[in-house]
Amino acid sequence: MSNDMHSKTISELAIGLRNGDFSSEELTRSYLDRINASQERLNAFITVTDEQAMKQAQAADQRITAGDSGILTGIPIAHKDIFCTDGVRTSCGSKMLDPFIAPYDAKVIENFQNDGAVMLGKTNMDEFAMGSSNETSFYGAVKNPWALDAVPGGSSGGSAAAVAARIAPGATGTDTGGSIRQPAALCGITGIKPTYGRVSRYGMIAYASSLDQAGPMAASAEDCAMMLQVMAGFDKRDSTSSERDVPDYSADLSKDLSGMKIGLPKEYFGEGLDGDVAKVIETAIDEYKKLGAEVVEISLPNTHMAVPTYYVVAPAECSSNLSRMDGVRFGHRCEDPKDLEDLYKRSRGEGFGTEVKRRILIGAYALSSGYYDAYYLKAQRVRNLISEDFKQAFEKVDLIMGPTTPTPAFNLGEKSDDPLAMYLADIYTIAVNLAGLPGMSLPAGFVNDRPIGLQLIGNYFEESRLLNAGYKFQQATDWHQKIPGEFA
Amino acid sequence: MAWEIVIGCEIHVQLATKSKIFSGASTAYGAEPNTQACAVDLGLPGVLPVFNADALAKAVKFGLAIDAEIGMRSVFDRKNYFYPDLPKGYQISQMDYPIVGVGEIDVDMEDGTTKRIGITRAHLEEDAGKSLHEDFQGMTGIDLNRAGTPLLEIVSDPDLRSSKEAAAYMRKIHSLVRYLEISDGNMQEGSFRCDANVSIRPVGQKEFGTRAEIKNINSFRFVEKAIDHEVERQIAVIESGGRVVQETRLYDPDKDETRSMRSKEEANDYRYFPDPDLLPVEIDDAYVEAIRKTLPELPDARRQRFESEYSLPEYDAGLLTASRELADYFETVVKQSGAEAKICANWVMGELSAALNRDTIGIEASPVNAENFAGLVKRIADDTISGNTAKKVFEAMWAGEGSADKVIDAKGLKQISDSGALEGIIDEVMSNNSQQVENYRNAEPDKRGKMIGFFMGQVMKATQGKANPGEVTKLLNEKLNG
């Protein structure tokens, strides 16, 4: 058994398992050891499911021996603590659900389990996925493995940090306004937010139902393709999931990029973008030119409306989605409520953190009688305009590229008292969710030793094209292979 | 001052689907608390609703039956409010785009007239659970078995002008949903309940008065009483110089009064918005036509057919078609007895209905089914038994003593129609009562009619009532006059 297993990609590990170079038990043990050794420094996990993981690893080894392997059989995977896991605490990063042991598995969890993947545990996240720095978690902030005084991004910060520190070869995330792509960028890993409806939302605790989408986070595009293959597909329990066939995401990875048309939205390279980040992105674009792609400037004129639109739509939906957290049937309940109103007020007052409360209030306000037309309805109209921008752009180009974030990872505490500054961290990612398009972040370089992500945006259900572009870039560069020194 | 009463009704009909409107849990009534509530009904984190296609079909069926516009694209919205028996903190309902739009229904009023009542809309929504306030020592128990049960909320225009009209409207809708087999209409179990919006205005005034909404009335009798009480209350308020406030009131049948639940100021802002977990429901003409083909004969059409096909008076036809079960029962009796329809109608509306009312049971639970009742009518029609005997036979059948023929045989009730046998009995009666025969024959012809009753009585006495009265009358006339 080699001791550099953690530096391997999922595809390499899968081959190793099949060849009998190591067992899933050995592999899983080694990752659990790495998790436990790093937990104090990174705080990437909320719950580590050691025992369960070892049992699943044993079962996976039997499947491998029996020649009954799936794509990820025996591969350890970490799951964002937003996915319900039968018999395991599912906290969503909140005090509200700290006592909640889910009685069922999310569809995504079920898919990984049926494929034979091993669950390492549940990763840390911003409370109810509301945040861009992982600082809103009830379980404390996650640290960026590249700079322990920096944020890992959010809300899937635990998953991003876990993959970056190679304490998990792959992790699941969810992305409502950038929550996969932004932490992937800040932690120097690869993450893809699929088209809305591609992955079932059943059992994934809702933040903003019309924007939420689960996706994979891993070191490489190739690994993301394998994970997405397991995650994607129609689910009759999710009315918004797509019945469209799932293509073989690994089939077209190495397709030649000559003639591919890449659009660079001028709005993504203007004011607000850090100059050094811009240089990294330009270098990455040059790489694509070398690979044969044609690059043109495009315009997404309503880009500046994306953040304000999002901060009406998402809070409106969350204000309703979070109403079920009422202290009546599950989750946190205050001590000795004196009547019903007291039960509601104190259970919710104690259970929710500041950012969650802020968004519930904004959302309830936007939906209230007399304000609905001015906020919610108007936001829906602008949302259509934003989708229309992309539709027109995709008549001219195959892919859109730009920075994932305007700056590298900021320091812990730097923006936590300034919600507006924090919201701008998602300025390039949010429009993709409003339009329901697939988007991806690839590691593309460093600024001040902190990773920078290149964002790729594709047309609806064109995840294969994104993965192909990501894979070819990673064949030509080695940014995705970099591991923070402390965790190498 | 003379007041005009204005009433609009919101009727909640529980649709008779096997599973709930957004989950696979059973809708059966009466299970142990919380045994018919799955993760979706409990509103656990992460669960999602999936719309039950059967609820859609039933709602469309109703829409077609009232000749309404069908919502080809309807949208589910969230109605947000906190209550312990509302697990998600919102109810999934339909606001701007309901499944059924404007329609109408003809309602028969007590005075024999028919009034057309407008239906504003009918929309689909999920029911809440139940809060149980007893047996929990100062606490409240929650039973979520009912949570997620499909409801069709039928909203009428403010076209009703009296409590009697409101009750007649409610009965009509009740009959219709049962005809359509979209609901069991069981009022005790809450499958059919009504909210009444009541206001008054001076006769002649165009503008509506301020209304009060009376919630959750679950019987035809209560709807009349509740409205009557509320009208009295509003008149008293206005005539004493006050004004009616817009509010929600609850009818208490025990005290026969309504009391305030909450005023407009305290009313919730429900923050309706389209439910992002559910796609808009889009249907096409082919779907609507397929549902149209499943429509049964509706009450009004059936009543007209009863009048023409069976030559029944309007009153009989109306009564017999008031419920689908009664109409079906009647038609079975006609078909299987081979008797004249009017005789069948008389017996169904007479003996049978009286027994059902006496024992307060519905026709579907009648101890004498239509086939057996047909057997009884058949024996009346073929003169095997007289009408009086038939009443005795029916009572025995009702008590579970078997078919009409079995009861007739067992009790030896077969009517004597054989003229030879009857002549012998009549001869005996006449020879035993020669004085009365003498008197009869000496009497003026117009007095004889009354006197013949004596001989009839004697013959019946001698035959224990089994003599065929028609035959006896004929023979008596021959013999006494001859």
PDB file of C-alpha atoms in Angstrom, chain B residues 192-379:
ATOM      1  CA  PHE B 192     -67.489  18.506   2.764  1.00  0.00           C
ATOM      2  CA  ARG B 193     -67.512  21.787   4.669  1.00  0.00           C
ATOM      3  CA  CYS B 194     -68.590  25.307   3.980  1.00  0.00           C
ATOM      4  CA  ASP B 195     -67.477  28.842   4.838  1.00  0.00           C
ATOM      5  CA  ALA B 196     -70.248  31.408   4.366  1.00  0.00           C
ATOM      6  CA  ASN B 197     -69.579  35.093   3.643  1.00  0.00           C
ATOM      7  CA  VAL B 198     -72.583  36.956   4.985  1.00  0.00           C
ATOM      8  CA  SER B 199     -73.524  40.617   4.683  1.00  0.00           C
ATOM      9  CA  ILE B 200     -76.706  42.665   4.698  1.00  0.00           C
ATOM     10  CA  ARG B 201     -77.732  45.848   2.901  1.00  0.00           C
ATOM     11  CA  PRO B 202     -80.887  47.943   2.766  1.00  0.00           C
ATOM     12  CA  VAL B 203     -83.196  46.615   0.071  1.00  0.00           C
ATOM     13  CA  GLY B 204     -82.480  48.530  -3.122  1.00  0.00           C
ATOM     14  CA  GLN B 205     -78.901  49.454  -2.250  1.00  0.00           C
ATOM     15  CA  LYS B 206     -76.343  48.432  -4.872  1.00  0.00           C
ATOM     16  CA  GLU B 207     -73.163  48.317  -2.809  1.00  0.00           C
ATOM     17  CA  PHE B 208     -72.519  45.301  -0.659  1.00  0.00           C
ATOM     18  CA  GLY B 209     -72.409  45.657   3.097  1.00  0.00           C
ATOM     19  CA  THR B 210     -69.360  44.665   5.119  1.00  0.00           C
ATOM     20  CA  ARG B 211     -69.177  40.904   5.327  1.00  0.00           C
ATOM     21  CA  ALA B 212     -68.330  38.451   8.033  1.00  0.00           C
ATOM     22  CA  GLU B 213     -66.995  35.032   7.144  1.00  0.00           C
ATOM     23  CA  ILE B 214     -68.408  32.104   9.098  1.00  0.00           C
ATOM     24  CA  LYS B 215     -65.928  29.235   9.070  1.00  0.00           C
ATOM     25  CA  ASN B 216     -66.174  25.492   8.862  1.00  0.00           C
ATOM     26  CA  ILE B 217     -69.878  24.708   8.788  1.00  0.00           C
ATOM     27  CA  ASN B 218     -70.279  20.987   8.279  1.00  0.00           C
ATOM     28  CA  SER B 219     -74.027  20.369   7.957  1.00  0.00           C
ATOM     29  CA  PHE B 220     -76.934  21.639   5.884  1.00  0.00           C
ATOM     30  CA  ARG B 221     -78.887  22.369   9.034  1.00  0.00           C
ATOM     31  CA  PHE B 222     -76.054  24.342  10.604  1.00  0.00           C
ATOM     32  CA  VAL B 223     -75.523  26.455   7.512  1.00  0.00           C
ATOM     33  CA  GLU B 224     -79.086  27.737   7.812  1.00  0.00           C
ATOM     34  CA  LYS B 225     -78.875  28.277  11.543  1.00  0.00           C
ATOM     35  CA  ALA B 226     -75.456  29.913  11.400  1.00  0.00           C
ATOM     36  CA  ILE B 227     -76.493  32.330   8.668  1.00  0.00           C
ATOM     37  CA  ASP B 228     -79.819  33.138  10.358  1.00  0.00           C
ATOM     38  CA  HIS B 229     -78.000  33.879  13.560  1.00  0.00           C
ATOM     39  CA  GLU B 230     -75.356  35.978  11.819  1.00  0.00           C
ATOM     40  CA  VAL B 231     -77.984  38.011   9.925  1.00  0.00           C
ATOM     41  CA  GLU B 232     -79.827  38.734  13.170  1.00  0.00           C
ATOM     42  CA  ARG B 233     -76.583  39.785  14.765  1.00  0.00           C
ATOM     43  CA  GLN B 234     -75.668  42.133  11.904  1.00  0.00           C
ATOM     44  CA  ILE B 235     -79.125  43.710  11.848  1.00  0.00           C
ATOM     45  CA  ALA B 236     -78.957  44.259  15.588  1.00  0.00           C
ATOM     46  CA  VAL B 237     -75.502  45.850  15.286  1.00  0.00           C
ATOM     47  CA  ILE B 238     -76.570  48.236  12.525  1.00  0.00           C
ATOM     48  CA  GLU B 239     -79.972  49.094  13.960  1.00  0.00           C
ATOM     49  CA  SER B 240     -78.390  49.979  17.273  1.00  0.00           C
ATOM     50  CA  GLY B 241     -76.156  52.472  15.454  1.00  0.00           C
ATOM     51  CA  GLY B 242     -73.046  50.330  15.149  1.00  0.00           C
ATOM     52  CA  ARG B 243     -71.318  48.996  12.087  1.00  0.00           C
ATOM     53  CA  VAL B 244     -70.363  45.481  11.024  1.00  0.00           C
ATOM     54  CA  VAL B 245     -66.613  44.859  11.021  1.00  0.00           C
ATOM     55  CA  GLN B 246     -64.953  42.593   8.519  1.00  0.00           C
ATOM     56  CA  GLU B 247     -63.933  39.517  10.436  1.00  0.00           C
ATOM     57  CA  THR B 248     -63.851  35.764  10.590  1.00  0.00           C
ATOM     58  CA  ARG B 249     -66.426  34.146  12.876  1.00  0.00           C
ATOM     59  CA  LEU B 250     -66.905  30.628  14.064  1.00  0.00           C
ATOM     60  CA  TYR B 251     -70.323  28.993  14.402  1.00  0.00           C
ATOM     61  CA  ASP B 252     -70.909  27.087  17.637  1.00  0.00           C
ATOM     62  CA  PRO B 253     -73.774  24.636  17.015  1.00  0.00           C
ATOM     63  CA  ASP B 254     -74.088  23.845  20.726  1.00  0.00           C
ATOM     64  CA  LYS B 255     -74.829  27.458  21.660  1.00  0.00           C
ATOM     65  CA  ASP B 256     -76.304  28.325  18.248  1.00  0.00           C
ATOM     66  CA  GLU B 257     -74.231  31.463  17.918  1.00  0.00           C
ATOM     67  CA  THR B 258     -71.276  32.787  15.994  1.00  0.00           C
ATOM     68  CA  ARG B 259     -68.290  34.306  17.712  1.00  0.00           C
ATOM     69  CA  SER B 260     -65.354  36.311  16.438  1.00  0.00           C
ATOM     70  CA  MET B 261     -62.122  34.478  15.561  1.00  0.00           C
ATOM     71  CA  ARG B 262     -60.104  37.365  14.170  1.00  0.00           C
ATOM     72  CA  SER B 263     -60.698  40.733  12.611  1.00  0.00           C
ATOM     73  CA  LYS B 264     -59.370  42.074   9.330  1.00  0.00           C
ATOM     74  CA  GLU B 265     -56.656  43.957  11.203  1.00  0.00           C
ATOM     75  CA  GLU B 266     -55.456  40.733  12.790  1.00  0.00           C
ATOM     76  CA  ALA B 267     -55.694  38.865   9.489  1.00  0.00           C
ATOM     77  CA  ASN B 268     -52.548  37.221   8.165  1.00  0.00           C
ATOM     78  CA  ASP B 269     -50.601  38.569   5.244  1.00  0.00           C
ATOM     79  CA  TYR B 270     -50.245  35.219   3.504  1.00  0.00           C
ATOM     80  CA  ARG B 271     -47.373  36.322   1.265  1.00  0.00           C
ATOM     81  CA  TYR B 272     -48.595  34.222  -1.656  1.00  0.00           C
ATOM     82  CA  PHE B 273     -46.036  33.387  -4.322  1.00  0.00           C
ATOM     83  CA  PRO B 274     -45.734  30.610  -6.925  1.00  0.00           C
ATOM     84  CA  ASP B 275     -44.390  27.398  -5.383  1.00  0.00           C
ATOM     85  CA  PRO B 276     -40.956  26.908  -6.961  1.00  0.00           C
ATOM     86  CA  ASP B 277     -41.064  23.180  -6.135  1.00  0.00           C
ATOM     87  CA  LEU B 278     -43.951  22.560  -8.521  1.00  0.00           C
ATOM     88  CA  LEU B 279     -44.130  23.279 -12.221  1.00  0.00           C
ATOM     89  CA  PRO B 280     -47.234  24.981 -13.619  1.00  0.00           C
ATOM     90  CA  VAL B 281     -49.847  22.349 -14.482  1.00  0.00           C
ATOM     91  CA  GLU B 282     -50.371  22.424 -18.235  1.00  0.00           C
ATOM     92  CA  ILE B 283     -53.149  20.414 -19.846  1.00  0.00           C
ATOM     93  CA  ASP B 284     -54.395  20.243 -23.429  1.00  0.00           C
ATOM     94  CA  ASP B 285     -57.753  19.817 -25.182  1.00  0.00           C
ATOM     95  CA  ALA B 286     -57.239  16.084 -25.612  1.00  0.00           C
ATOM     96  CA  TYR B 287     -56.883  15.719 -21.857  1.00  0.00           C
ATOM     97  CA  VAL B 288     -60.020  17.747 -21.188  1.00  0.00           C
ATOM     98  CA  GLU B 289     -62.009  15.772 -23.765  1.00  0.00           C
ATOM     99  CA  ALA B 290     -60.851  12.493 -22.251  1.00  0.00           C
ATOM    100  CA  ILE B 291     -62.147  13.663 -18.865  1.00  0.00           C
ATOM    101  CA  ARG B 292     -65.394  14.846 -20.462  1.00  0.00           C
ATOM    102  CA  LYS B 293     -65.999  11.294 -21.692  1.00  0.00           C
ATOM    103  CA  THR B 294     -65.923  10.070 -18.084  1.00  0.00           C
ATOM    104  CA  LEU B 295     -68.711  12.426 -16.999  1.00  0.00           C
ATOM    105  CA  PRO B 296     -71.774  10.543 -15.777  1.00  0.00           C
ATOM    106  CA  GLU B 297     -75.349  11.658 -16.447  1.00  0.00           C
ATOM    107  CA  LEU B 298     -75.717  14.733 -14.242  1.00  0.00           C
ATOM    108  CA  PRO B 299     -78.619  15.332 -11.839  1.00  0.00           C
ATOM    109  CA  ASP B 300     -80.508  17.838 -14.010  1.00  0.00           C
ATOM    110  CA  ALA B 301     -80.295  15.687 -17.129  1.00  0.00           C
ATOM    111  CA  ARG B 302     -81.282  12.621 -15.184  1.00  0.00           C
ATOM    112  CA  ARG B 303     -84.301  14.330 -13.701  1.00  0.00           C
ATOM    113  CA  GLN B 304     -85.498  15.322 -17.154  1.00  0.00           C
ATOM    114  CA  ARG B 305     -85.022  11.772 -18.379  1.00  0.00           C
ATOM    115  CA  PHE B 306     -86.980  10.415 -15.394  1.00  0.00           C
ATOM    116  CA  GLU B 307     -89.839  12.710 -16.339  1.00  0.00           C
ATOM    117  CA  SER B 308     -89.856  11.688 -20.004  1.00  0.00           C
ATOM    118  CA  GLU B 309     -88.757   8.047 -19.863  1.00  0.00           C
ATOM    119  CA  TYR B 310     -90.741   7.031 -16.775  1.00  0.00           C
ATOM    120  CA  SER B 311     -93.546   9.583 -17.059  1.00  0.00           C
ATOM    121  CA  LEU B 312     -92.900  10.654 -13.490  1.00  0.00           C
ATOM    122  CA  PRO B 313     -94.214  13.938 -12.116  1.00  0.00           C
ATOM    123  CA  GLU B 314     -91.557  16.677 -11.758  1.00  0.00           C
ATOM    124  CA  TYR B 315     -91.680  16.367  -7.983  1.00  0.00           C
ATOM    125  CA  ASP B 316     -90.971  12.635  -7.990  1.00  0.00           C
ATOM    126  CA  ALA B 317     -88.207  12.979 -10.582  1.00  0.00           C
ATOM    127  CA  GLY B 318     -86.547  15.743  -8.552  1.00  0.00           C
ATOM    128  CA  LEU B 319     -86.688  13.771  -5.343  1.00  0.00           C
ATOM    129  CA  LEU B 320     -85.421  10.537  -6.877  1.00  0.00           C
ATOM    130  CA  THR B 321     -82.458  12.209  -8.596  1.00  0.00           C
ATOM    131  CA  ALA B 322     -81.374  14.227  -5.571  1.00  0.00           C
ATOM    132  CA  SER B 323     -78.627  11.707  -5.016  1.00  0.00           C
ATOM    133  CA  ARG B 324     -76.955   9.408  -7.455  1.00  0.00           C
ATOM    134  CA  GLU B 325     -77.411   6.425  -5.137  1.00  0.00           C
ATOM    135  CA  LEU B 326     -81.163   6.989  -4.787  1.00  0.00           C
ATOM    136  CA  ALA B 327     -81.582   7.414  -8.540  1.00  0.00           C
ATOM    137  CA  ASP B 328     -79.547   4.278  -9.211  1.00  0.00           C
ATOM    138  CA  TYR B 329     -81.641   2.401  -6.637  1.00  0.00           C
ATOM    139  CA  PHE B 330     -84.865   3.510  -8.246  1.00  0.00           C
ATOM    140  CA  GLU B 331     -83.748   2.536 -11.725  1.00  0.00           C
ATOM    141  CA  THR B 332     -82.708  -0.910 -10.533  1.00  0.00           C
ATOM    142  CA  VAL B 333     -86.120  -1.379  -8.938  1.00  0.00           C
ATOM    143  CA  VAL B 334     -87.888  -0.396 -12.170  1.00  0.00           C
ATOM    144  CA  LYS B 335     -85.742  -2.664 -14.300  1.00  0.00           C
ATOM    145  CA  GLN B 336     -85.860  -5.717 -12.078  1.00  0.00           C
ATOM    146  CA  SER B 337     -89.456  -5.549 -10.895  1.00  0.00           C
ATOM    147  CA  GLY B 338     -90.926  -4.969 -14.311  1.00  0.00           C
ATOM    148  CA  ALA B 339     -93.526  -2.880 -12.505  1.00  0.00           C
ATOM    149  CA  GLU B 340     -94.899   0.448 -13.613  1.00  0.00           C
ATOM    150  CA  ALA B 341     -92.405   3.217 -12.818  1.00  0.00           C
ATOM    151  CA  LYS B 342     -94.908   5.256 -10.820  1.00  0.00           C
ATOM    152  CA  ILE B 343     -95.590   2.284  -8.499  1.00  0.00           C
ATOM    153  CA  CYS B 344     -91.821   1.856  -8.030  1.00  0.00           C
ATOM    154  CA  ALA B 345     -91.467   5.570  -7.329  1.00  0.00           C
ATOM    155  CA  ASN B 346     -94.296   5.525  -4.772  1.00  0.00           C
ATOM    156  CA  TRP B 347     -92.782   2.630  -2.885  1.00  0.00           C
ATOM    157  CA  VAL B 348     -89.203   3.980  -2.991  1.00  0.00           C
ATOM    158  CA  MET B 349     -90.271   7.466  -1.880  1.00  0.00           C
ATOM    159  CA  GLY B 350     -92.821   6.021   0.570  1.00  0.00           C
ATOM    160  CA  GLU B 351     -92.004   2.940   2.602  1.00  0.00           C
ATOM    161  CA  LEU B 352     -88.301   2.842   1.826  1.00  0.00           C
ATOM    162  CA  SER B 353     -87.545   6.529   2.421  1.00  0.00           C
ATOM    163  CA  ALA B 354     -89.631   6.516   5.607  1.00  0.00           C
ATOM    164  CA  ALA B 355     -87.679   3.561   6.992  1.00  0.00           C
ATOM    165  CA  LEU B 356     -84.340   5.140   6.050  1.00  0.00           C
ATOM    166  CA  ASN B 357     -85.331   8.412   7.710  1.00  0.00           C
ATOM    167  CA  ARG B 358     -86.683   6.639  10.790  1.00  0.00           C
ATOM    168  CA  ASP B 359     -83.406   4.763  11.297  1.00  0.00           C
ATOM    169  CA  THR B 360     -81.292   7.692   9.981  1.00  0.00           C
ATOM    170  CA  ILE B 361     -79.319   5.646   7.508  1.00  0.00           C
ATOM    171  CA  GLY B 362     -78.314   6.481   3.963  1.00  0.00           C
ATOM    172  CA  ILE B 363     -79.640   4.606   0.966  1.00  0.00           C
ATOM    173  CA  GLU B 364     -76.229   3.043   0.355  1.00  0.00           C
ATOM    174  CA  ALA B 365     -76.497   1.323   3.756  1.00  0.00           C
ATOM    175  CA  SER B 366     -80.123   0.227   3.353  1.00  0.00           C
ATOM    176  CA  PRO B 367     -80.724  -3.264   4.783  1.00  0.00           C
ATOM    177  CA  VAL B 368     -82.992  -3.935   1.812  1.00  0.00           C
ATOM    178  CA  ASN B 369     -81.007  -3.561  -1.389  1.00  0.00           C
ATOM    179  CA  ALA B 370     -82.498  -2.511  -4.718  1.00  0.00           C
ATOM    180  CA  GLU B 371     -82.699  -6.057  -6.052  1.00  0.00           C
ATOM    181  CA  ASN B 372     -84.672  -7.260  -3.030  1.00  0.00           C
ATOM    182  CA  PHE B 373     -86.869  -4.189  -3.050  1.00  0.00           C
ATOM    183  CA  ALA B 374     -87.628  -4.926  -6.722  1.00  0.00           C
ATOM    184  CA  GLY B 375     -88.712  -8.410  -5.630  1.00  0.00           C
ATOM    185  CA  LEU B 376     -91.244  -6.831  -3.282  1.00  0.00           C
ATOM    186  CA  VAL B 377     -92.626  -4.395  -5.856  1.00  0.00           C
ATOM    187  CA  LYS B 378     -92.906  -7.262  -8.332  1.00  0.00           C
ATOM    188  CA  ARG B 379     -95.244  -9.139  -5.956  1.00  0.00           C
TER     189      ARG B 379
END
